[in-house]
Short mmCIF file of C-alpha atoms in Angstrom, two decimals:
data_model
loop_
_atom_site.label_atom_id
_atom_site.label_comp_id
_atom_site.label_asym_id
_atom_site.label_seq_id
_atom_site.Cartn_x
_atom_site.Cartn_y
_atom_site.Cartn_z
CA UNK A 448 -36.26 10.64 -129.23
CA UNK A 449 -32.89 12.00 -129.12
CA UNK A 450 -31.37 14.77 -126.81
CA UNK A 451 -30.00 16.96 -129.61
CA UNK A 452 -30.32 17.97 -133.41
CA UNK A 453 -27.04 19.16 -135.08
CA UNK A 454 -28.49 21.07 -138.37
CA UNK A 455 -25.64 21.12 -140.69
CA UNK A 456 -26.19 23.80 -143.58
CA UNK A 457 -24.61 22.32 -146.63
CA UNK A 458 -23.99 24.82 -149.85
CA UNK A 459 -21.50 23.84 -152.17
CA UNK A 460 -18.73 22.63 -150.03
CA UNK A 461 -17.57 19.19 -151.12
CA UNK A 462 -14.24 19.30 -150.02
CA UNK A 463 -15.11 19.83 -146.58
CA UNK A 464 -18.20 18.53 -145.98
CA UNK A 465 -17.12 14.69 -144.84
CA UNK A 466 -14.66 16.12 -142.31
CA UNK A 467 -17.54 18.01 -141.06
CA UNK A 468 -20.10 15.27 -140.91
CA UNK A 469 -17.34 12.61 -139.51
CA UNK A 470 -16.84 14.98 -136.50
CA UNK A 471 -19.95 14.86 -135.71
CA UNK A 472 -19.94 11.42 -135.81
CA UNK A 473 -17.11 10.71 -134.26
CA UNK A 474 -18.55 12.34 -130.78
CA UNK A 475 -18.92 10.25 -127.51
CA UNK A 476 -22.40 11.24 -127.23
CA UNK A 477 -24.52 8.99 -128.72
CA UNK A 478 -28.26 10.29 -128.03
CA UNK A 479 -28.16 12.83 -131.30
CA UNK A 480 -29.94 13.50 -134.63
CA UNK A 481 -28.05 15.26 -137.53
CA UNK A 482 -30.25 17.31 -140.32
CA UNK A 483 -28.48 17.67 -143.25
CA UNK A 484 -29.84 20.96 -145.41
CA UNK A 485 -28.82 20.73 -148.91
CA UNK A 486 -29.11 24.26 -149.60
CA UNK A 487 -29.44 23.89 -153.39
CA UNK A 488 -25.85 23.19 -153.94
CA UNK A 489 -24.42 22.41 -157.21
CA UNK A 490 -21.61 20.29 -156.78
CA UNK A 491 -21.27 17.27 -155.52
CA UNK A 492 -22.30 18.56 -151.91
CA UNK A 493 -25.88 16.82 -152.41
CA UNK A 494 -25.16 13.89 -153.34
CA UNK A 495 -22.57 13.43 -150.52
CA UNK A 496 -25.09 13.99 -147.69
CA UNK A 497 -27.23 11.52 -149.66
CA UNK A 498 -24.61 9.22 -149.23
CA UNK A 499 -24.10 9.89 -145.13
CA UNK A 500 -28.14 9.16 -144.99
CA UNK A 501 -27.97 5.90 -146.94
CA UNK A 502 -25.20 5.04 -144.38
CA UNK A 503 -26.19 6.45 -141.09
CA UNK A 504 -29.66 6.12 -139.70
CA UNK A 505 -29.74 9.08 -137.46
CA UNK A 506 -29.04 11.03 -140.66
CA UNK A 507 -31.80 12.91 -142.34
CA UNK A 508 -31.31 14.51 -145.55
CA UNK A 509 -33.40 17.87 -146.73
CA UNK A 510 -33.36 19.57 -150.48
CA UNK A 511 -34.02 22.28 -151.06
CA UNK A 512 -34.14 25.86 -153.19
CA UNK A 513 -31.37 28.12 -152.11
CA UNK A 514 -32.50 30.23 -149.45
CA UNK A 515 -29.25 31.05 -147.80
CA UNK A 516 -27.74 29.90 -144.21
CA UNK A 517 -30.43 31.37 -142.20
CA UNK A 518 -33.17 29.73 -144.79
CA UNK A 519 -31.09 26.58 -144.43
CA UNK A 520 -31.24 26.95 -140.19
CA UNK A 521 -34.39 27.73 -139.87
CA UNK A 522 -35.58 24.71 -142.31
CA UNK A 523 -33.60 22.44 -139.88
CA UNK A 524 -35.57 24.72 -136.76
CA UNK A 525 -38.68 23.88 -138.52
CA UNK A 526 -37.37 19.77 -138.90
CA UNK A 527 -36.13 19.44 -135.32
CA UNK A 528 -37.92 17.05 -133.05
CA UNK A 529 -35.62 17.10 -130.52
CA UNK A 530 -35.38 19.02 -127.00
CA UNK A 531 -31.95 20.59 -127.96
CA UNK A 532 -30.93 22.34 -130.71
CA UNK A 533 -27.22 23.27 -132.34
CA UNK A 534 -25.89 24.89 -135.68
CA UNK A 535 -22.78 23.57 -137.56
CA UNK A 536 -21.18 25.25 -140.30
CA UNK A 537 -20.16 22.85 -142.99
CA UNK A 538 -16.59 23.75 -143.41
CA UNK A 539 -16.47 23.81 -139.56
CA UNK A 540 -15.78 20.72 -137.45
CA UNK A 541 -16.20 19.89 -133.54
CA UNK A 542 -14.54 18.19 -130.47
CA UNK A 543 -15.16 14.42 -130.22
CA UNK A 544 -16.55 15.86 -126.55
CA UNK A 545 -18.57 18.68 -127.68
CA UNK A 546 -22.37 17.02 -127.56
CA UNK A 547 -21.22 15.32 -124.37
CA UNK A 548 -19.82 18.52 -122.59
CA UNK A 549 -22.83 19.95 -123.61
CA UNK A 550 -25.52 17.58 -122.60
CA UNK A 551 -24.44 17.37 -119.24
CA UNK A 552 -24.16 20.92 -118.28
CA UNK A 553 -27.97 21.37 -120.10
CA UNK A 554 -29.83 18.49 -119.03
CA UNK A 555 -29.13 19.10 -115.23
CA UNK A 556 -30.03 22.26 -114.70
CA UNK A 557 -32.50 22.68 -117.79
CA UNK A 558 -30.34 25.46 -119.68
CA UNK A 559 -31.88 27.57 -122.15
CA UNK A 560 -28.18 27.38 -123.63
CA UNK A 561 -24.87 26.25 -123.26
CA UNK A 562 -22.31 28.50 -124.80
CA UNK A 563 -18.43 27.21 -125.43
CA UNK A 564 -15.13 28.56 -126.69
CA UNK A 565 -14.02 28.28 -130.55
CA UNK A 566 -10.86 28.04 -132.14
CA UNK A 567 -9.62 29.13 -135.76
CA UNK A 568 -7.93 27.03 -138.09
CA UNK A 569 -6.68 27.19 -141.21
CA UNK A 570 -7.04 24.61 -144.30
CA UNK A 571 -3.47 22.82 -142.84
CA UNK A 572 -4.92 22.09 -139.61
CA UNK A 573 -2.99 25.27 -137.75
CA UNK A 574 -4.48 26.93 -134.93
CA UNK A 575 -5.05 30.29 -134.76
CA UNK A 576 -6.71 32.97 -132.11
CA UNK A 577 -9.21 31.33 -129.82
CA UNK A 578 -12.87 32.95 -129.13
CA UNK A 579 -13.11 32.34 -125.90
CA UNK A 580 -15.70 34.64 -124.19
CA UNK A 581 -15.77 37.01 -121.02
CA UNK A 582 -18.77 35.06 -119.57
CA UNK A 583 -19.07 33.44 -115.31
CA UNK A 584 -19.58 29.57 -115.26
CA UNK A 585 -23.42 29.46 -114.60
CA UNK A 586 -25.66 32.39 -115.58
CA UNK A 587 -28.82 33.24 -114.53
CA UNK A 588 -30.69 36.13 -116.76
CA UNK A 589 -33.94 37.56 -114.84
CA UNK A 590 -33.72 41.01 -116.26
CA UNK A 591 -30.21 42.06 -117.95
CA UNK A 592 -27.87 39.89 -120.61
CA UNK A 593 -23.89 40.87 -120.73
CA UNK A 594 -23.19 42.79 -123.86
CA UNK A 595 -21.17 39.61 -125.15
CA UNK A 596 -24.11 37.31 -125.68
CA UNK A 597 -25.06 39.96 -128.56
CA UNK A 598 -21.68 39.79 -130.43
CA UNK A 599 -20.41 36.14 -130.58
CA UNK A 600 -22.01 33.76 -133.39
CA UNK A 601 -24.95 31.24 -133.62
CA UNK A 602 -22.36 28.15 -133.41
CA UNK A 603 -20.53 28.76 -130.50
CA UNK A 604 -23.58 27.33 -128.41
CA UNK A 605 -26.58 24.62 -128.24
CA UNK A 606 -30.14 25.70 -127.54
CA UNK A 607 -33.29 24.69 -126.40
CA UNK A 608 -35.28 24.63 -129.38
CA UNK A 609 -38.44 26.19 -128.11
CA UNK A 610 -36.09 29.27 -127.61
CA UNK A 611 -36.36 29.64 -131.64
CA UNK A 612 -40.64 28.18 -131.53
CA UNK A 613 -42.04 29.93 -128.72
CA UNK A 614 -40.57 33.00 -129.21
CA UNK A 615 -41.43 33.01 -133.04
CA UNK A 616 -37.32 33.86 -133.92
CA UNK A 617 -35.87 32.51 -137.28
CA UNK A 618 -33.04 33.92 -138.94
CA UNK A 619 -32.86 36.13 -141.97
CA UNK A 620 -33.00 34.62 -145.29
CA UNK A 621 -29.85 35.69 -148.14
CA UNK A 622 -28.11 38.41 -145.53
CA UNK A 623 -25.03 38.76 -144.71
CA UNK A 624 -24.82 38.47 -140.47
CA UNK A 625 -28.19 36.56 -140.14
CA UNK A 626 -26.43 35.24 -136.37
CA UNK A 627 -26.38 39.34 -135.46
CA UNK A 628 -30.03 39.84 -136.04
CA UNK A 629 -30.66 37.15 -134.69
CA UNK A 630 -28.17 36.05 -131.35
CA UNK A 631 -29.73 39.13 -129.66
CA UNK A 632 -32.86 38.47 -130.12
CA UNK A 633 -32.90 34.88 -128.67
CA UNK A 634 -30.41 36.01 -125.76
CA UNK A 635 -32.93 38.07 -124.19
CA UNK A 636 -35.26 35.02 -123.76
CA UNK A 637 -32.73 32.51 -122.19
CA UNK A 638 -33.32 32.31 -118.56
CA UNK A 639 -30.69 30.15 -117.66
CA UNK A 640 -27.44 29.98 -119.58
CA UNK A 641 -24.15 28.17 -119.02
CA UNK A 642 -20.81 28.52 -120.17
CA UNK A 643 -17.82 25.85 -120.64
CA UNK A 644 -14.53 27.66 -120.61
CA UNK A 645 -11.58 24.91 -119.98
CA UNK A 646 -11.33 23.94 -124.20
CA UNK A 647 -12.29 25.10 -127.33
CA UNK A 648 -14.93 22.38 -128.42
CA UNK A 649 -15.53 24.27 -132.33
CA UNK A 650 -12.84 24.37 -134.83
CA UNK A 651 -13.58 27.58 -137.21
CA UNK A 652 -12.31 27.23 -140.52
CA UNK A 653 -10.51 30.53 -141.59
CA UNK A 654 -11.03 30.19 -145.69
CA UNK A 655 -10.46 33.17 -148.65
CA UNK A 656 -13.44 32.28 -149.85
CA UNK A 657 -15.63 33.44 -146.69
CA UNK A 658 -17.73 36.87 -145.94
CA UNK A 659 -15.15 38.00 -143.76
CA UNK A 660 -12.59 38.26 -146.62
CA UNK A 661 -14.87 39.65 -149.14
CA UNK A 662 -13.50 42.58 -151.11
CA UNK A 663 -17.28 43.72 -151.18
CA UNK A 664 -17.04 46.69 -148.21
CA UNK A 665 -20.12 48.62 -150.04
CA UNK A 666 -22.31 45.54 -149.09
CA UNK A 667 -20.10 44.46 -145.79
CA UNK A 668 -21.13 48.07 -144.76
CA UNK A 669 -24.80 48.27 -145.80
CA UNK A 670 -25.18 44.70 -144.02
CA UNK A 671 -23.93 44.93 -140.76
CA UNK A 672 -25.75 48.71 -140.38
CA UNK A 673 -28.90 46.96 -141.54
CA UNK A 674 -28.50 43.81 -139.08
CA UNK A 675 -27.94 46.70 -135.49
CA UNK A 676 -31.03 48.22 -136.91
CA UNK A 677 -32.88 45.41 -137.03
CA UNK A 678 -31.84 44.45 -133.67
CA UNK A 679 -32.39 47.84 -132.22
CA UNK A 680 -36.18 48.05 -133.46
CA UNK A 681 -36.78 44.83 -132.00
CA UNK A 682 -35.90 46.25 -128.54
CA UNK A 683 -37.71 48.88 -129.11
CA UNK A 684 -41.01 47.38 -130.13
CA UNK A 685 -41.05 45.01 -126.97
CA UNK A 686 -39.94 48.12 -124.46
CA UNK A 687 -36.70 46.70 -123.52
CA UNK A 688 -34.38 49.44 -125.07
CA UNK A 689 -34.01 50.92 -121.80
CA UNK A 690 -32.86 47.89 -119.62
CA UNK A 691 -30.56 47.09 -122.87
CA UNK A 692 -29.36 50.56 -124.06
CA UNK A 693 -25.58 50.39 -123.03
CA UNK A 694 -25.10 46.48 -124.10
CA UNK A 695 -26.90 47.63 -127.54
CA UNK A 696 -24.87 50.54 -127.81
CA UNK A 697 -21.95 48.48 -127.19
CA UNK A 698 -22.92 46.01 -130.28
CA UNK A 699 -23.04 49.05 -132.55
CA UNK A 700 -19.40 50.53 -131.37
CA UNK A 701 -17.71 46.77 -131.07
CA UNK A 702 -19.65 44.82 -133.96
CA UNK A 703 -21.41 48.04 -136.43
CA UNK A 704 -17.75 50.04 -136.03
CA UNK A 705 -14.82 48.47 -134.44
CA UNK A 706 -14.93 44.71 -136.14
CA UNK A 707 -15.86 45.73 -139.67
CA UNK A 708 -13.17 48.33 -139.65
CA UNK A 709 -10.62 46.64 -138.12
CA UNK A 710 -11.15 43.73 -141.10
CA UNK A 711 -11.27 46.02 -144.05
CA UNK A 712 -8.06 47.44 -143.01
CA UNK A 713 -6.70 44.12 -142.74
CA UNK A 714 -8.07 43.32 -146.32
CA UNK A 715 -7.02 46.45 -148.43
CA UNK A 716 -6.24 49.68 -148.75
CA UNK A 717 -8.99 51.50 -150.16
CA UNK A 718 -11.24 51.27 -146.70
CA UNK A 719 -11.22 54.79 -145.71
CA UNK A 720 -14.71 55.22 -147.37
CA UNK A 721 -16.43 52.72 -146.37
CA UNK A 722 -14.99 53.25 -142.80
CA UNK A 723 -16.47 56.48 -142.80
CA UNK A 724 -19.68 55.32 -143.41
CA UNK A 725 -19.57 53.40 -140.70
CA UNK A 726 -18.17 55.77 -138.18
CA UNK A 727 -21.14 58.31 -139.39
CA UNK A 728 -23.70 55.79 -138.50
CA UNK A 729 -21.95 55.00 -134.81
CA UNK A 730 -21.76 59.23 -134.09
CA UNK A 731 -25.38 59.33 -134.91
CA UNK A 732 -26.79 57.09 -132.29
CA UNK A 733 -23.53 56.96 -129.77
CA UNK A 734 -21.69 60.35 -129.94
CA UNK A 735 -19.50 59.59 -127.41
CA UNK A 736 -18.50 55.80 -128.01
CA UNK A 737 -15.35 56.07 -125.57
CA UNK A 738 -17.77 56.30 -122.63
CA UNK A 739 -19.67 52.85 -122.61
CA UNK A 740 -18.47 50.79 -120.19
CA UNK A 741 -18.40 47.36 -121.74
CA UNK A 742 -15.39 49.03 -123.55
CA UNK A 743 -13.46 47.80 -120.55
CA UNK A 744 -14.10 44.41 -121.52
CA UNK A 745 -11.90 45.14 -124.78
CA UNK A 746 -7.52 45.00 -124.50
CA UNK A 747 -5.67 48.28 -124.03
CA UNK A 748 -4.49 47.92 -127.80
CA UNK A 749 -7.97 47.30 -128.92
CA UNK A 750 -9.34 50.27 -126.87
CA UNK A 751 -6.29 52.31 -128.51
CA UNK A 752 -7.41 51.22 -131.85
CA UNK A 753 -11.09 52.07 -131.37
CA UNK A 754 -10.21 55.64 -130.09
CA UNK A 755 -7.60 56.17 -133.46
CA UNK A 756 -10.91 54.60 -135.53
CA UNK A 757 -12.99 56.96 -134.15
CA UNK A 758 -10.96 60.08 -134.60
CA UNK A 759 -10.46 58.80 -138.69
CA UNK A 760 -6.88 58.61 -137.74
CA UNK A 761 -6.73 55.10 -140.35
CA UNK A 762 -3.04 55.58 -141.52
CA UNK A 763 -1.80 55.84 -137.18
CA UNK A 764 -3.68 52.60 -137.00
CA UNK A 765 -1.77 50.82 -139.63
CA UNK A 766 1.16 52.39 -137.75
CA UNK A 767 0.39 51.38 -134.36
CA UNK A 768 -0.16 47.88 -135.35
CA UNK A 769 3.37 47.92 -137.05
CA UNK A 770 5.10 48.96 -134.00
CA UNK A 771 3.24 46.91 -131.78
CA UNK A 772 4.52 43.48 -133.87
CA UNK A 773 7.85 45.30 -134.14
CA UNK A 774 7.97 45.68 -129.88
CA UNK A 775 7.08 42.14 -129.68
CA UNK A 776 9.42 41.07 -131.90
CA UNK A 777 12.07 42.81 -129.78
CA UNK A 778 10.92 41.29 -126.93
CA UNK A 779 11.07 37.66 -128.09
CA UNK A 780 14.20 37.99 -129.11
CA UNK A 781 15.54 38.71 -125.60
CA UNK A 782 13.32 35.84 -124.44
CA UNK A 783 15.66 33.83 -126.09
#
């Protein structure tokens, strides 16, 4: 049996799928199974993964209904036979390392998870910001988890797979944020986690046509309220709300407030509503956002940001961010 399952969710993305699927195999790490889960896609996405099965024996090939990424992750949950479990996007791509790197940080020491940095790209190959996370080398969870294990995504990591069984966790089906109700959730369960730190091993495609640069704030909003309530009740029906209260609070100012904010503004400028209905729902369960301490964690001009969010001042925001590029402008210029 293999070490590791990579479940590649595959809806309607033809033009990127082989890249995808060729990084994968084009690792140094042999000992791996791939689940490909046709996610009722109507191009030619289907018959492409067909095609990588015919080819490729360690390829397995599921159809089904649409049911959305977290009904296409939790099929390939449900298919996994292996110890090890990881999530790739299909317009994402990986390190030639990344299953090695991996492997031999989890098999030694029996990780519940491995966690590693991503980088974006764009559709020309460019790099872009890196997600690199505020995390120690080794990390051994017997009764807290660091706020940041509840904000970063389901692909910037590998998992046991009994994480997901034993624990009786799948993701949401046809939501928007399925990795935020559902990272938490699975965090609080890891015993022993580590975390590679010298490379970005996940290349993150930055396309138009993603959730991130939807145009749809009424459902962006409604979404990512619905996903830190779902989190918050799951806390609170297992009694761990009050070992977790300032790391949950923290996900509702950084990833129910801050995030969602901070990328309607970049997208338009009609946000101010929707904005507000975010910033109503962070005053009513933390009315004094300024004061958690993970908020350290964040840049000065982030922390600036959040305190002009949080006071509705949108239009200094725009402002601030317009000097700031201006000042380092300036200063390159003299660098030269």
């Amino acid at each position: 049996m293999p070490d590791i399952t990579v479940v590649i969710p595959v809806y309607n993305v033809a033009g990127y799928l082989p890249k995808c699927v060729d990084s994968v195999l084009a690792q140094t790490y042999s000992d791996y199974a791939v689940i490909l889960v046709d996610d009722g896609s109507t191009d030619t996405s289907g018959s492409i993964c067909d095609e990588y099965a015919e080819k490729y024996a360690n390829i397995r090939v599921i159809h089904q209904q649409n049911k959305g990424l977290g009904g296409a992750r939790n099929t390939g949950i449900e298919a996994c036979e292996t110890p090890y479990i990881f999530f790739l996007d299909s317009d994402d791509y990986l390190h030639p390392e990344t299953l090695k790197i991996c492997m031999d940080l989890a098999k030694p020491q029996d990780c519940d998870m491995v966690f590693f940095d991503a980088v974006a790209v764009d559709e020309q190959g460019n790099l872009g910001a890196r997600y690199d996370l505020p995390l120690p080398d080794s990390l051994f969870i017997p009764k807290t988890v660091p706020a940041v294990l509840f904000l970063s995504g389901a692909w910037n990591r590998i998992y046991k797979t009994d994480l997901f069984i034993k624990n009786d966790i799948r993701f949401p089906e046809k939501v928007w944020y399925e990795d935020l109700k559902t990272v938490p959730k699975l965090s609080v369960h890891a015993k022993n986690i580590r975390y590679y730190r010298e490379q970005p091993l996940y290349y993150y495609l930055q396309r138009s046509g993603s959730i991130m640069h939807t145009p749809d704030f009424n459902r962006l909003v409604t979404e990512r309220i619905a996903a830190i309530d779902d989190v918050w009740q799951y806390f609170r029906d297992r009694d761990l709300w009050t070992a977790y209260r300032t790391e949950l609070e923290y996900m509702r100012i950084f990833h129910g407030f801050f995030l969602p904010v901070r990328e309607m503004q970049a997208a338009s400028n009609t946000f101010p509503p929707f904005a507000d209905r975010l910033r109503e729902d962070l005053m009513r369960y933390c009315p004094d956002p300024m004061s958690n301490p993970y908020l350290a964690t964040l840049s000065g001009k982030e922390r600036k940001m959040l305190s002009l969010f949080v006071g509705r001042h949108y239009g200094m925001v725009k402002l601030f961010s317009v000097m700031n590029k201006w000042v380092k402008g300036v200063k390159n210029v003299f660098k030269k």
